[in-house]
Amino acid sequence: MRPAPDSPGEQPRSKMTGGRGAKVRAVRLAKAASLASLFALAVLLVVAAVRTVAVDAGAGLELARWEKIDYVSADLSGEQRAQLISNFREAIQIPTVSYSETSLNTTALRDFSKLLRKAFPAVFSSHLVTHEIVGEYSHLFWVAGSDLSLVPYMLLAHIDVVPANESDGWDAPPFSAKEIDGFIYGRGTIDDKQSVMGIMQALEYLLQRGYSPQRGFYIGLGHDEEVQRAAQF
C-alpha cells in the first residue's frame, strides 16, 4: 500500500519538482545575466579602443582648404521630386539613337539640347557656368571655382543610345519611359541618360541653393559615344 502524499516518509512529488525547476531557472537567469554583462563590457572596450585609435590617427592633421566646405542640404520637396522624374522620363522618350559614325538621329539630338535648356535653367543662366557646343551636338560645361590653384576635375556622360526594338523582348516600348512597379523602363535608363540627367540635376539644385565650388570642374556630355572608335595612341 502506497503511503499518503503528505505522510512523513514521502514528500509530495509536485513540490519537489517545482522547487528543483525554480532552482534551474534561477541558475539559467544568473548565467544569462553574467554573459550579457560580459558582452556589454566587451562592446565598451572595443568602442573605446576604436575611438582612441581614431583620435590618435588624426592627431595633428588639418583639413585641406578644399575640404572646408559648407554642406548643402539634399532635401527635395515633393514638387521637385516629381519634376526630376518628369525630366528624366522626357530624356528617355527622346530617341537619341546612334546607328553608326555617319548615321545619327540628329533631330533627336537637337531636341535633347532643348530639353537640357528647359530642364536646367539655373545651369544655363549662372555666371559661374560657361557652356560650349562641341561637334554640333555635344555639350561642354565649365563650372568656375573660387580657388584657381586647385586642379579641376571632369564629370562625363553620353547622350546617345544604341538602337532598340520592341520585338527584342522589352517589357515596355523602349522609348516610352513607362513606369512599371516603381521602375522606369526605356533605352538609356542605365546607359547613360541616368548619368546625364543626374549630373545636371545635381548642379541645378546646387546653383539654386547658392552653391559656389572652391575647385572648378568640367561636365562633358557626348553625343556619339556608342559609335566612336577608340582613339589610337
PDB file of N, CA and C in Angstrom, residues 38-121:
ATOM      1  N   LEU A  38      29.193  40.528 -19.571  1.00  0.00           N
ATOM      2  CA  LEU A  38      30.485  40.366 -20.233  1.00  0.00           C
ATOM      3  C   LEU A  38      30.445  40.902 -21.658  1.00  0.00           C
ATOM      4  N   PHE A  39      29.339  40.647 -22.367  1.00  0.00           N
ATOM      5  CA  PHE A  39      29.204  41.144 -23.736  1.00  0.00           C
ATOM      6  C   PHE A  39      29.197  42.667 -23.769  1.00  0.00           C
ATOM      7  N   ALA A  40      28.434  43.270 -22.855  1.00  0.00           N
ATOM      8  CA  ALA A  40      28.374  44.737 -22.801  1.00  0.00           C
ATOM      9  C   ALA A  40      29.746  45.324 -22.512  1.00  0.00           C
ATOM     10  N   LEU A  41      30.475  44.685 -21.597  1.00  0.00           N
ATOM     11  CA  LEU A  41      31.812  45.159 -21.270  1.00  0.00           C
ATOM     12  C   LEU A  41      32.743  45.059 -22.470  1.00  0.00           C
ATOM     13  N   ALA A  42      32.639  43.929 -23.225  1.00  0.00           N
ATOM     14  CA  ALA A  42      33.472  43.759 -24.414  1.00  0.00           C
ATOM     15  C   ALA A  42      33.173  44.828 -25.454  1.00  0.00           C
ATOM     16  N   VAL A  43      31.884  45.135 -25.648  1.00  0.00           N
ATOM     17  CA  VAL A  43      31.497  46.172 -26.612  1.00  0.00           C
ATOM     18  C   VAL A  43      32.081  47.518 -26.211  1.00  0.00           C
ATOM     19  N   LEU A  44      31.976  47.854 -24.933  1.00  0.00           N
ATOM     20  CA  LEU A  44      32.514  49.128 -24.456  1.00  0.00           C
ATOM     21  C   LEU A  44      34.012  49.223 -24.666  1.00  0.00           C
ATOM     22  N   LEU A  45      34.716  48.109 -24.415  1.00  0.00           N
ATOM     23  CA  LEU A  45      36.163  48.109 -24.608  1.00  0.00           C
ATOM     24  C   LEU A  45      36.527  48.303 -26.076  1.00  0.00           C
ATOM     25  N   VAL A  46      35.784  47.645 -26.996  1.00  0.00           N
ATOM     26  CA  VAL A  46      36.043  47.793 -28.432  1.00  0.00           C
ATOM     27  C   VAL A  46      35.797  49.224 -28.879  1.00  0.00           C
ATOM     28  N   VAL A  47      34.664  49.796 -28.443  1.00  0.00           N
ATOM     29  CA  VAL A  47      34.344  51.180 -28.819  1.00  0.00           C
ATOM     30  C   VAL A  47      35.417  52.132 -28.314  1.00  0.00           C
ATOM     31  N   ALA A  48      35.859  51.920 -27.072  1.00  0.00           N
ATOM     32  CA  ALA A  48      36.888  52.791 -26.510  1.00  0.00           C
ATOM     33  C   ALA A  48      38.186  52.681 -27.292  1.00  0.00           C
ATOM     34  N   ALA A  49      38.529  51.444 -27.688  1.00  0.00           N
ATOM     35  CA  ALA A  49      39.766  51.241 -28.453  1.00  0.00           C
ATOM     36  C   ALA A  49      39.700  51.913 -29.808  1.00  0.00           C
ATOM     37  N   VAL A  50      38.548  51.754 -30.481  1.00  0.00           N
ATOM     38  CA  VAL A  50      38.388  52.364 -31.803  1.00  0.00           C
ATOM     39  C   VAL A  50      38.471  53.873 -31.722  1.00  0.00           C
ATOM     40  N   ARG A  51      37.786  54.444 -30.736  1.00  0.00           N
ATOM     41  CA  ARG A  51      37.815  55.904 -30.580  1.00  0.00           C
ATOM     42  C   ARG A  51      39.229  56.394 -30.295  1.00  0.00           C
ATOM     43  N   THR A  52      39.976  55.636 -29.487  1.00  0.00           N
ATOM     44  CA  THR A  52      41.344  56.031 -29.167  1.00  0.00           C
ATOM     45  C   THR A  52      42.216  56.007 -30.414  1.00  0.00           C
ATOM     46  N   VAL A  53      42.102  54.923 -31.204  1.00  0.00           N
ATOM     47  CA  VAL A  53      42.895  54.810 -32.439  1.00  0.00           C
ATOM     48  C   VAL A  53      42.535  55.924 -33.403  1.00  0.00           C
ATOM     49  N   ALA A  54      41.221  56.200 -33.545  1.00  0.00           N
ATOM     50  CA  ALA A  54      40.786  57.232 -34.481  1.00  0.00           C
ATOM     51  C   ALA A  54      41.335  58.595 -34.084  1.00  0.00           C
ATOM     52  N   VAL A  55      41.303  58.894 -32.790  1.00  0.00           N
ATOM     53  CA  VAL A  55      41.803  60.194 -32.329  1.00  0.00           C
ATOM     54  C   VAL A  55      43.303  60.290 -32.541  1.00  0.00           C
ATOM     55  N   ASP A  56      44.014  59.211 -32.190  1.00  0.00           N
ATOM     56  CA  ASP A  56      45.467  59.233 -32.337  1.00  0.00           C
ATOM     57  C   ASP A  56      45.876  59.364 -33.796  1.00  0.00           C
ATOM     58  N   ALA A  57      45.138  58.654 -34.698  1.00  0.00           N
ATOM     59  CA  ALA A  57      45.492  58.675 -36.119  1.00  0.00           C
ATOM     60  C   ALA A  57      45.316  60.067 -36.701  1.00  0.00           C
ATOM     61  N   GLY A  58      44.353  60.827 -36.188  1.00  0.00           N
ATOM     62  CA  GLY A  58      44.099  62.146 -36.745  1.00  0.00           C
ATOM     63  C   GLY A  58      44.800  63.264 -36.026  1.00  0.00           C
ATOM     64  N   ALA A  59      45.600  62.918 -35.027  1.00  0.00           N
ATOM     65  CA  ALA A  59      46.273  63.952 -34.247  1.00  0.00           C
ATOM     66  C   ALA A  59      47.207  64.764 -35.135  1.00  0.00           C
ATOM     67  N   GLY A  60      47.058  66.080 -35.064  1.00  0.00           N
ATOM     68  CA  GLY A  60      47.956  66.953 -35.797  1.00  0.00           C
ATOM     69  C   GLY A  60      47.576  67.163 -37.256  1.00  0.00           C
ATOM     70  N   LEU A  61      46.540  66.470 -37.739  1.00  0.00           N
ATOM     71  CA  LEU A  61      46.148  66.620 -39.143  1.00  0.00           C
ATOM     72  C   LEU A  61      45.171  67.775 -39.284  1.00  0.00           C
ATOM     73  N   GLU A  62      45.249  68.467 -40.407  1.00  0.00           N
ATOM     74  CA  GLU A  62      44.336  69.557 -40.687  1.00  0.00           C
ATOM     75  C   GLU A  62      43.690  69.322 -42.045  1.00  0.00           C
ATOM     76  N   LEU A  63      42.457  69.735 -42.175  1.00  0.00           N
ATOM     77  CA  LEU A  63      41.765  69.596 -43.451  1.00  0.00           C
ATOM     78  C   LEU A  63      42.387  70.513 -44.488  1.00  0.00           C
ATOM     79  N   ALA A  64      42.443  70.015 -45.726  1.00  0.00           N
ATOM     80  CA  ALA A  64      42.886  70.865 -46.828  1.00  0.00           C
ATOM     81  C   ALA A  64      41.848  71.958 -47.050  1.00  0.00           C
ATOM     82  N   ARG A  65      42.244  73.021 -47.726  1.00  0.00           N
ATOM     83  CA  ARG A  65      41.330  74.140 -47.925  1.00  0.00           C
ATOM     84  C   ARG A  65      40.056  73.736 -48.644  1.00  0.00           C
ATOM     85  N   TRP A  66      40.212  72.823 -49.645  1.00  0.00           N
ATOM     86  CA  TRP A  66      39.026  72.453 -50.429  1.00  0.00           C
ATOM     87  C   TRP A  66      38.084  71.551 -49.650  1.00  0.00           C
ATOM     88  N   GLU A  67      38.558  70.978 -48.486  1.00  0.00           N
ATOM     89  CA  GLU A  67      37.697  70.126 -47.685  1.00  0.00           C
ATOM     90  C   GLU A  67      36.855  70.931 -46.702  1.00  0.00           C
ATOM     91  N   LYS A  68      37.221  72.183 -46.486  1.00  0.00           N
ATOM     92  CA  LYS A  68      36.470  73.022 -45.560  1.00  0.00           C
ATOM     93  C   LYS A  68      35.304  73.653 -46.309  1.00  0.00           C
ATOM     94  N   ILE A  69      34.220  72.908 -46.390  1.00  0.00           N
ATOM     95  CA  ILE A  69      33.097  73.349 -47.204  1.00  0.00           C
ATOM     96  C   ILE A  69      31.833  73.431 -46.360  1.00  0.00           C
ATOM     97  N   ASP A  70      30.895  74.186 -46.845  1.00  0.00           N
ATOM     98  CA  ASP A  70      29.568  74.232 -46.248  1.00  0.00           C
ATOM     99  C   ASP A  70      28.683  73.265 -47.018  1.00  0.00           C
ATOM    100  N   TYR A  71      28.153  72.273 -46.323  1.00  0.00           N
ATOM    101  CA  TYR A  71      27.345  71.262 -46.988  1.00  0.00           C
ATOM    102  C   TYR A  71      25.958  71.806 -47.316  1.00  0.00           C
ATOM    103  N   VAL A  72      25.487  71.436 -48.502  1.00  0.00           N
ATOM    104  CA  VAL A  72      24.179  71.881 -48.960  1.00  0.00           C
ATOM    105  C   VAL A  72      23.181  70.767 -48.706  1.00  0.00           C
ATOM    106  N   SER A  73      22.056  71.106 -48.135  1.00  0.00           N
ATOM    107  CA  SER A  73      21.039  70.108 -47.827  1.00  0.00           C
ATOM    108  C   SER A  73      20.572  69.389 -49.095  1.00  0.00           C
ATOM    109  N   ALA A  74      20.377  68.080 -48.970  1.00  0.00           N
ATOM    110  CA  ALA A  74      19.914  67.276 -50.111  1.00  0.00           C
ATOM    111  C   ALA A  74      18.403  67.083 -50.099  1.00  0.00           C
ATOM    112  N   ASP A  75      17.709  67.747 -49.196  1.00  0.00           N
ATOM    113  CA  ASP A  75      16.260  67.584 -49.097  1.00  0.00           C
ATOM    114  C   ASP A  75      15.566  68.150 -50.332  1.00  0.00           C
ATOM    115  N   LEU A  76      14.621  67.382 -50.856  1.00  0.00           N
ATOM    116  CA  LEU A  76      13.850  67.820 -52.011  1.00  0.00           C
ATOM    117  C   LEU A  76      12.371  67.822 -51.651  1.00  0.00           C
ATOM    118  N   SER A  77      11.652  68.789 -52.169  1.00  0.00           N
ATOM    119  CA  SER A  77      10.214  68.844 -51.944  1.00  0.00           C
ATOM    120  C   SER A  77       9.527  67.823 -52.846  1.00  0.00           C
ATOM    121  N   GLY A  78       8.267  67.555 -52.566  1.00  0.00           N
ATOM    122  CA  GLY A  78       7.505  66.641 -53.416  1.00  0.00           C
ATOM    123  C   GLY A  78       7.417  67.147 -54.847  1.00  0.00           C
ATOM    124  N   GLU A  79       7.293  68.461 -54.985  1.00  0.00           N
ATOM    125  CA  GLU A  79       7.221  69.054 -56.322  1.00  0.00           C
ATOM    126  C   GLU A  79       8.539  68.871 -57.074  1.00  0.00           C
ATOM    127  N   GLN A  80       9.646  69.049 -56.370  1.00  0.00           N
ATOM    128  CA  GLN A  80      10.951  68.879 -57.009  1.00  0.00           C
ATOM    129  C   GLN A  80      11.180  67.428 -57.441  1.00  0.00           C
ATOM    130  N   ARG A  81      10.772  66.496 -56.602  1.00  0.00           N
ATOM    131  CA  ARG A  81      10.924  65.076 -56.954  1.00  0.00           C
ATOM    132  C   ARG A  81      10.097  64.734 -58.185  1.00  0.00           C
ATOM    133  N   ALA A  82       8.880  65.251 -58.228  1.00  0.00           N
ATOM    134  CA  ALA A  82       8.020  64.988 -59.374  1.00  0.00           C
ATOM    135  C   ALA A  82       8.620  65.579 -60.647  1.00  0.00           C
ATOM    136  N   GLN A  83       9.190  66.788 -60.557  1.00  0.00           N
ATOM    137  CA  GLN A  83       9.794  67.418 -61.725  1.00  0.00           C
ATOM    138  C   GLN A  83      11.045  66.667 -62.160  1.00  0.00           C
ATOM    139  N   LEU A  84      11.820  66.188 -61.202  1.00  0.00           N
ATOM    140  CA  LEU A  84      13.017  65.406 -61.509  1.00  0.00           C
ATOM    141  C   LEU A  84      12.654  64.165 -62.321  1.00  0.00           C
ATOM    142  N   ILE A  85      11.630  63.448 -61.879  1.00  0.00           N
ATOM    143  CA  ILE A  85      11.200  62.233 -62.588  1.00  0.00           C
ATOM    144  C   ILE A  85      10.660  62.578 -63.965  1.00  0.00           C
ATOM    145  N   SER A  86       9.903  63.678 -64.043  1.00  0.00           N
ATOM    146  CA  SER A  86       9.357  64.102 -65.332  1.00  0.00           C
ATOM    147  C   SER A  86      10.470  64.433 -66.323  1.00  0.00           C
ATOM    148  N   ASN A  87      11.502  65.123 -65.864  1.00  0.00           N
ATOM    149  CA  ASN A  87      12.638  65.455 -66.733  1.00  0.00           C
ATOM    150  C   ASN A  87      13.334  64.189 -67.230  1.00  0.00           C
ATOM    151  N   PHE A  88      13.516  63.242 -66.329  1.00  0.00           N
ATOM    152  CA  PHE A  88      14.206  62.003 -66.697  1.00  0.00           C
ATOM    153  C   PHE A  88      13.394  61.212 -67.718  1.00  0.00           C
ATOM    154  N   ARG A  89      12.096  61.130 -67.507  1.00  0.00           N
ATOM    155  CA  ARG A  89      11.245  60.380 -68.450  1.00  0.00           C
ATOM    156  C   ARG A  89      11.255  61.047 -69.824  1.00  0.00           C
ATOM    157  N   GLU A  90      11.252  62.373 -69.834  1.00  0.00           N
ATOM    158  CA  GLU A  90      11.294  63.073 -71.119  1.00  0.00           C
ATOM    159  C   GLU A  90      12.614  62.808 -71.835  1.00  0.00           C
ATOM    160  N   ALA A  91      13.697  62.712 -71.077  1.00  0.00           N
ATOM    161  CA  ALA A  91      15.002  62.410 -71.674  1.00  0.00           C
ATOM    162  C   ALA A  91      15.001  61.026 -72.320  1.00  0.00           C
ATOM    163  N   ILE A  92      14.372  60.064 -71.662  1.00  0.00           N
ATOM    164  CA  ILE A  92      14.296  58.700 -72.206  1.00  0.00           C
ATOM    165  C   ILE A  92      13.432  58.659 -73.459  1.00  0.00           C
ATOM    166  N   GLN A  93      12.418  59.486 -73.504  1.00  0.00           N
ATOM    167  CA  GLN A  93      11.483  59.474 -74.635  1.00  0.00           C
ATOM    168  C   GLN A  93      12.063  60.086 -75.903  1.00  0.00           C
ATOM    169  N   ILE A  94      13.186  60.768 -75.790  1.00  0.00           N
ATOM    170  CA  ILE A  94      13.841  61.336 -76.977  1.00  0.00           C
ATOM    171  C   ILE A  94      14.795  60.283 -77.536  1.00  0.00           C
ATOM    172  N   PRO A  95      14.537  59.747 -78.734  1.00  0.00           N
ATOM    173  CA  PRO A  95      15.323  58.619 -79.268  1.00  0.00           C
ATOM    174  C   PRO A  95      16.663  59.046 -79.873  1.00  0.00           C
ATOM    175  N   THR A  96      17.596  59.387 -79.022  1.00  0.00           N
ATOM    176  CA  THR A  96      18.920  59.860 -79.476  1.00  0.00           C
ATOM    177  C   THR A  96      19.792  58.668 -79.899  1.00  0.00           C
ATOM    178  N   VAL A  97      19.344  57.980 -80.928  1.00  0.00           N
ATOM    179  CA  VAL A  97      19.993  56.738 -81.355  1.00  0.00           C
ATOM    180  C   VAL A  97      21.188  57.020 -82.275  1.00  0.00           C
ATOM    181  N   SER A  98      22.285  56.334 -81.977  1.00  0.00           N
ATOM    182  CA  SER A  98      23.451  56.345 -82.868  1.00  0.00           C
ATOM    183  C   SER A  98      23.487  55.009 -83.598  1.00  0.00           C
ATOM    184  N   TYR A  99      23.351  55.061 -84.924  1.00  0.00           N
ATOM    185  CA  TYR A  99      23.376  53.833 -85.717  1.00  0.00           C
ATOM    186  C   TYR A  99      24.794  53.518 -86.187  1.00  0.00           C
ATOM    187  N   SER A 100      25.520  54.547 -86.559  1.00  0.00           N
ATOM    188  CA  SER A 100      26.912  54.412 -86.986  1.00  0.00           C
ATOM    189  C   SER A 100      27.568  55.781 -86.851  1.00  0.00           C
ATOM    190  N   GLU A 101      28.849  55.848 -87.148  1.00  0.00           N
ATOM    191  CA  GLU A 101      29.554  57.133 -87.040  1.00  0.00           C
ATOM    192  C   GLU A 101      28.970  58.185 -87.978  1.00  0.00           C
ATOM    193  N   THR A 102      28.363  57.741 -89.049  1.00  0.00           N
ATOM    194  CA  THR A 102      27.806  58.688 -90.032  1.00  0.00           C
ATOM    195  C   THR A 102      26.286  58.711 -90.024  1.00  0.00           C
ATOM    196  N   SER A 103      25.685  57.942 -89.131  1.00  0.00           N
ATOM    197  CA  SER A 103      24.223  57.876 -89.078  1.00  0.00           C
ATOM    198  C   SER A 103      23.752  58.059 -87.641  1.00  0.00           C
ATOM    199  N   LEU A 104      23.360  59.292 -87.344  1.00  0.00           N
ATOM    200  CA  LEU A 104      22.878  59.656 -86.019  1.00  0.00           C
ATOM    201  C   LEU A 104      21.503  60.284 -86.150  1.00  0.00           C
ATOM    202  N   ASN A 105      20.690  60.171 -85.112  1.00  0.00           N
ATOM    203  CA  ASN A 105      19.387  60.829 -85.114  1.00  0.00           C
ATOM    204  C   ASN A 105      19.593  62.279 -84.680  1.00  0.00           C
ATOM    205  N   THR A 106      19.957  63.112 -85.643  1.00  0.00           N
ATOM    206  CA  THR A 106      20.305  64.500 -85.323  1.00  0.00           C
ATOM    207  C   THR A 106      19.087  65.311 -84.860  1.00  0.00           C
ATOM    208  N   THR A 107      17.919  64.948 -85.352  1.00  0.00           N
ATOM    209  CA  THR A 107      16.712  65.638 -84.893  1.00  0.00           C
ATOM    210  C   THR A 107      16.515  65.419 -83.397  1.00  0.00           C
ATOM    211  N   ALA A 108      16.701  64.183 -82.968  1.00  0.00           N
ATOM    212  CA  ALA A 108      16.568  63.859 -81.543  1.00  0.00           C
ATOM    213  C   ALA A 108      17.654  64.554 -80.727  1.00  0.00           C
ATOM    214  N   LEU A 109      18.861  64.627 -81.255  1.00  0.00           N
ATOM    215  CA  LEU A 109      19.947  65.293 -80.538  1.00  0.00           C
ATOM    216  C   LEU A 109      19.644  66.772 -80.345  1.00  0.00           C
ATOM    217  N   ARG A 110      19.058  67.406 -81.363  1.00  0.00           N
ATOM    218  CA  ARG A 110      18.670  68.818 -81.208  1.00  0.00           C
ATOM    219  C   ARG A 110      17.555  68.960 -80.174  1.00  0.00           C
ATOM    220  N   ASP A 111      16.617  68.007 -80.186  1.00  0.00           N
ATOM    221  CA  ASP A 111      15.541  68.041 -79.194  1.00  0.00           C
ATOM    222  C   ASP A 111      16.091  67.865 -77.778  1.00  0.00           C
ATOM    223  N   PHE A 112      17.128  67.045 -77.659  1.00  0.00           N
ATOM    224  CA  PHE A 112      17.710  66.823 -76.340  1.00  0.00           C
ATOM    225  C   PHE A 112      18.402  68.090 -75.843  1.00  0.00           C
ATOM    226  N   SER A 113      19.039  68.816 -76.754  1.00  0.00           N
ATOM    227  CA  SER A 113      19.668  70.086 -76.364  1.00  0.00           C
ATOM    228  C   SER A 113      18.623  71.060 -75.832  1.00  0.00           C
ATOM    229  N   LYS A 114      17.448  71.076 -76.456  1.00  0.00           N
ATOM    230  CA  LYS A 114      16.360  71.940 -75.998  1.00  0.00           C
ATOM    231  C   LYS A 114      15.886  71.505 -74.613  1.00  0.00           C
ATOM    232  N   LEU A 115      15.819  70.188 -74.403  1.00  0.00           N
ATOM    233  CA  LEU A 115      15.394  69.682 -73.094  1.00  0.00           C
ATOM    234  C   LEU A 115      16.359  70.128 -71.999  1.00  0.00           C
ATOM    235  N   LEU A 116      17.661  70.063 -72.268  1.00  0.00           N
ATOM    236  CA  LEU A 116      18.638  70.480 -71.263  1.00  0.00           C
ATOM    237  C   LEU A 116      18.415  71.932 -70.852  1.00  0.00           C
ATOM    238  N   ARG A 117      18.201  72.796 -71.821  1.00  0.00           N
ATOM    239  CA  ARG A 117      17.991  74.209 -71.523  1.00  0.00           C
ATOM    240  C   ARG A 117      16.693  74.431 -70.747  1.00  0.00           C
ATOM    241  N   LYS A 118      15.672  73.666 -71.088  1.00  0.00           N
ATOM    242  CA  LYS A 118      14.382  73.824 -70.405  1.00  0.00           C
ATOM    243  C   LYS A 118      14.432  73.272 -68.981  1.00  0.00           C
ATOM    244  N   ALA A 119      15.077  72.122 -68.812  1.00  0.00           N
ATOM    245  CA  ALA A 119      15.069  71.446 -67.514  1.00  0.00           C
ATOM    246  C   ALA A 119      16.022  72.067 -66.510  1.00  0.00           C
ATOM    247  N   PHE A 120      17.092  72.716 -66.994  1.00  0.00           N
ATOM    248  CA  PHE A 120      18.129  73.206 -66.087  1.00  0.00           C
ATOM    249  C   PHE A 120      18.421  74.692 -66.330  1.00  0.00           C
ATOM    250  N   PRO A 121      17.454  75.554 -66.084  1.00  0.00           N
ATOM    251  CA  PRO A 121      17.637  76.987 -66.354  1.00  0.00           C
ATOM    252  C   PRO A 121      18.735  77.624 -65.510  1.00  0.00           C
TER     253      PRO A 121
END
